[in-house]
Amino acid sequence: MSMSVGSDSGEDTVMSEINTTPLVDIMLVLLIIFLITSPVVLKLQKITLPEEVNQAMQPKPENVNIVINKDGDMYWNQKKMADTNELFDFLKVEAVKLPQPEVHVRGDQDARYEFIGKVIYTAQRAGIQKVGFITEPPDKM
């Protein structure tokens, strides 16, 4: 008769799974208890909150669109400008608005840089803070 340390019978095999059913039951019971008791615990003091009137949001100003064609003609929202002095007078009015509108320059790609440079310089002289160029995105291949 020999004694073996490891037994071949299936009785002593260790269970590798944990039975979670009792844990789930306890958690559900605790959850129900907390749901019932939390309104009682969270009973707040009665106070009068301050009243506040909502201020209307200030509308964003209309952007100024200046178009320059390849011949150097300047247009302010479809109105042709005679020269940069007339453009300066229009931009001076826009520069004092609060908040100040942005100036968008749409220059023809064949226009000489001199024409666009005059418009930028006129906008700076008038006190315009934001001047941007509108371009066409390249075609996706």
Coordinates of C-alpha atoms in Angstrom, one line a residue:
M1 CA 0.0 0.0 0.0
S2 CA 1.6 3.2 -1.2
M3 CA 0.6 6.7 -0.2
S4 CA 0.4 9.2 -2.9
V5 CA 0.5 12.9 -2.3
G6 CA -1.7 13.8 -5.3
S7 CA -5.0 12.0 -5.4
D8 CA -6.5 10.9 -8.7
S9 CA -10.0 11.2 -7.5
G10 CA -12.2 14.1 -8.7
E11 CA -13.5 14.9 -5.2
D12 CA -10.6 17.2 -4.2
T13 CA -10.5 19.4 -7.3
V14 CA -10.6 23.1 -6.5
M15 CA -13.5 25.2 -7.8
S16 CA -12.1 27.8 -10.1
E17 CA -15.3 29.8 -10.5
I18 CA -16.6 32.3 -7.9
N19 CA -20.3 32.2 -7.3
T20 CA -21.4 35.9 -7.7
T21 CA -25.1 35.4 -7.2
P22 CA -25.0 36.3 -3.4
L23 CA -23.0 39.4 -4.2
V24 CA -25.5 40.6 -6.8
D25 CA -28.3 40.1 -4.4
I26 CA -26.6 42.1 -1.6
M27 CA -25.8 44.9 -4.1
L28 CA -29.4 45.1 -5.3
V29 CA -30.7 45.2 -1.7
L30 CA -28.2 48.0 -0.8
L31 CA -29.1 49.9 -4.0
I32 CA -32.8 49.8 -3.1
I33 CA -32.1 51.0 0.5
F34 CA -30.0 53.9 -0.8
L35 CA -32.6 54.9 -3.3
I36 CA -35.3 55.0 -0.5
T37 CA -33.2 56.8 2.1
S38 CA -31.3 59.4 -0.1
P39 CA -34.2 61.9 -0.5
V40 CA -34.5 61.9 3.3
V41 CA -30.8 62.5 3.8
L42 CA -30.6 65.1 1.1
K43 CA -33.4 67.3 2.5
L44 CA -32.1 70.8 1.8
Q45 CA -32.7 74.0 3.6
K46 CA -35.3 76.2 2.1
I47 CA -33.7 79.3 0.6
T48 CA -34.7 82.0 -1.8
L49 CA -32.3 82.1 -4.8
P50 CA -31.4 85.4 -6.4
E51 CA -33.3 86.3 -9.6
E52 CA -31.4 87.2 -12.7
V53 CA -32.6 88.7 -15.9
N54 CA -31.1 87.1 -19.1
Q55 CA -29.3 89.6 -21.2
A56 CA -29.8 89.3 -25.0
M57 CA -26.7 88.1 -26.7
Q58 CA -25.1 90.8 -28.8
P59 CA -25.4 89.8 -32.5
K60 CA -22.2 89.1 -34.4
P61 CA -21.5 91.9 -36.8
E62 CA -21.9 91.3 -40.5
N63 CA -18.5 90.7 -42.1
V64 CA -17.4 93.2 -44.8
N65 CA -16.7 91.6 -48.2
I66 CA -14.4 93.5 -50.5
V67 CA -14.0 92.0 -54.0
I68 CA -11.1 92.8 -56.3
N69 CA -11.3 91.7 -59.9
K70 CA -8.4 91.1 -62.2
D71 CA -8.6 94.7 -63.5
G72 CA -8.2 96.1 -60.0
D73 CA -11.8 97.3 -59.6
M74 CA -12.9 97.2 -55.9
Y75 CA -16.5 96.2 -54.9
W76 CA -18.0 96.7 -51.5
N77 CA -20.9 94.2 -51.3
Q78 CA -21.7 94.6 -55.1
K79 CA -21.1 98.4 -55.0
K80 CA -18.2 99.5 -57.1
M81 CA -15.7 101.8 -55.3
A82 CA -14.2 104.7 -57.3
D83 CA -10.9 104.6 -55.4
T84 CA -9.2 103.8 -52.1
N85 CA -10.4 107.1 -50.6
E86 CA -14.1 106.1 -51.0
L87 CA -13.2 102.6 -49.6
F88 CA -11.5 104.4 -46.7
D89 CA -14.7 106.4 -45.9
F90 CA -16.7 103.2 -45.8
L91 CA -14.2 101.3 -43.7
K92 CA -13.9 104.2 -41.2
V93 CA -17.6 103.8 -40.5
E94 CA -17.2 100.0 -39.9
A95 CA -14.1 100.5 -37.7
V96 CA -16.0 102.3 -34.9
K97 CA -18.7 99.7 -34.6
L98 CA -18.6 97.5 -31.5
P99 CA -17.8 94.7 -31.9
Q100 CA -15.8 95.5 -35.0
P101 CA -16.6 93.4 -38.1
E102 CA -14.0 91.4 -40.0
V103 CA -13.0 92.5 -43.5
H104 CA -12.9 89.6 -46.0
V105 CA -10.9 90.3 -49.1
R106 CA -11.8 88.3 -52.2
G107 CA -9.1 88.9 -54.8
D108 CA -9.1 87.4 -58.2
Q109 CA -6.1 85.1 -58.7
D110 CA -5.0 87.1 -61.8
A111 CA -5.2 90.4 -59.9
R112 CA -1.9 92.2 -59.4
Y113 CA -0.7 92.2 -55.8
E114 CA -0.6 96.0 -55.9
F115 CA -4.4 96.2 -56.0
I116 CA -4.8 93.9 -53.0
G117 CA -2.0 95.6 -51.1
K118 CA -3.9 99.0 -51.5
V119 CA -7.0 97.5 -50.0
I120 CA -5.1 96.0 -47.0
Y121 CA -3.3 99.3 -46.5
T122 CA -6.6 101.2 -46.6
A123 CA -8.1 98.8 -44.1
Q124 CA -5.2 99.3 -41.7
R125 CA -5.4 103.1 -42.1
A126 CA -9.1 102.9 -41.2
G127 CA -8.4 101.0 -38.0
I128 CA -9.8 97.6 -39.0
Q129 CA -8.3 94.9 -36.7
K130 CA -9.1 91.7 -38.6
V131 CA -8.5 91.4 -42.3
G132 CA -8.7 87.9 -44.0
F133 CA -8.3 86.5 -47.5
I134 CA -11.0 84.3 -49.0
T135 CA -9.5 81.5 -51.1
E136 CA -10.8 78.5 -53.0
P137 CA -9.8 75.1 -51.6
P138 CA -7.9 72.9 -54.1
D139 CA -9.8 70.1 -55.8
K140 CA -9.6 66.7 -54.1
M141 CA -8.1 64.1 -56.4

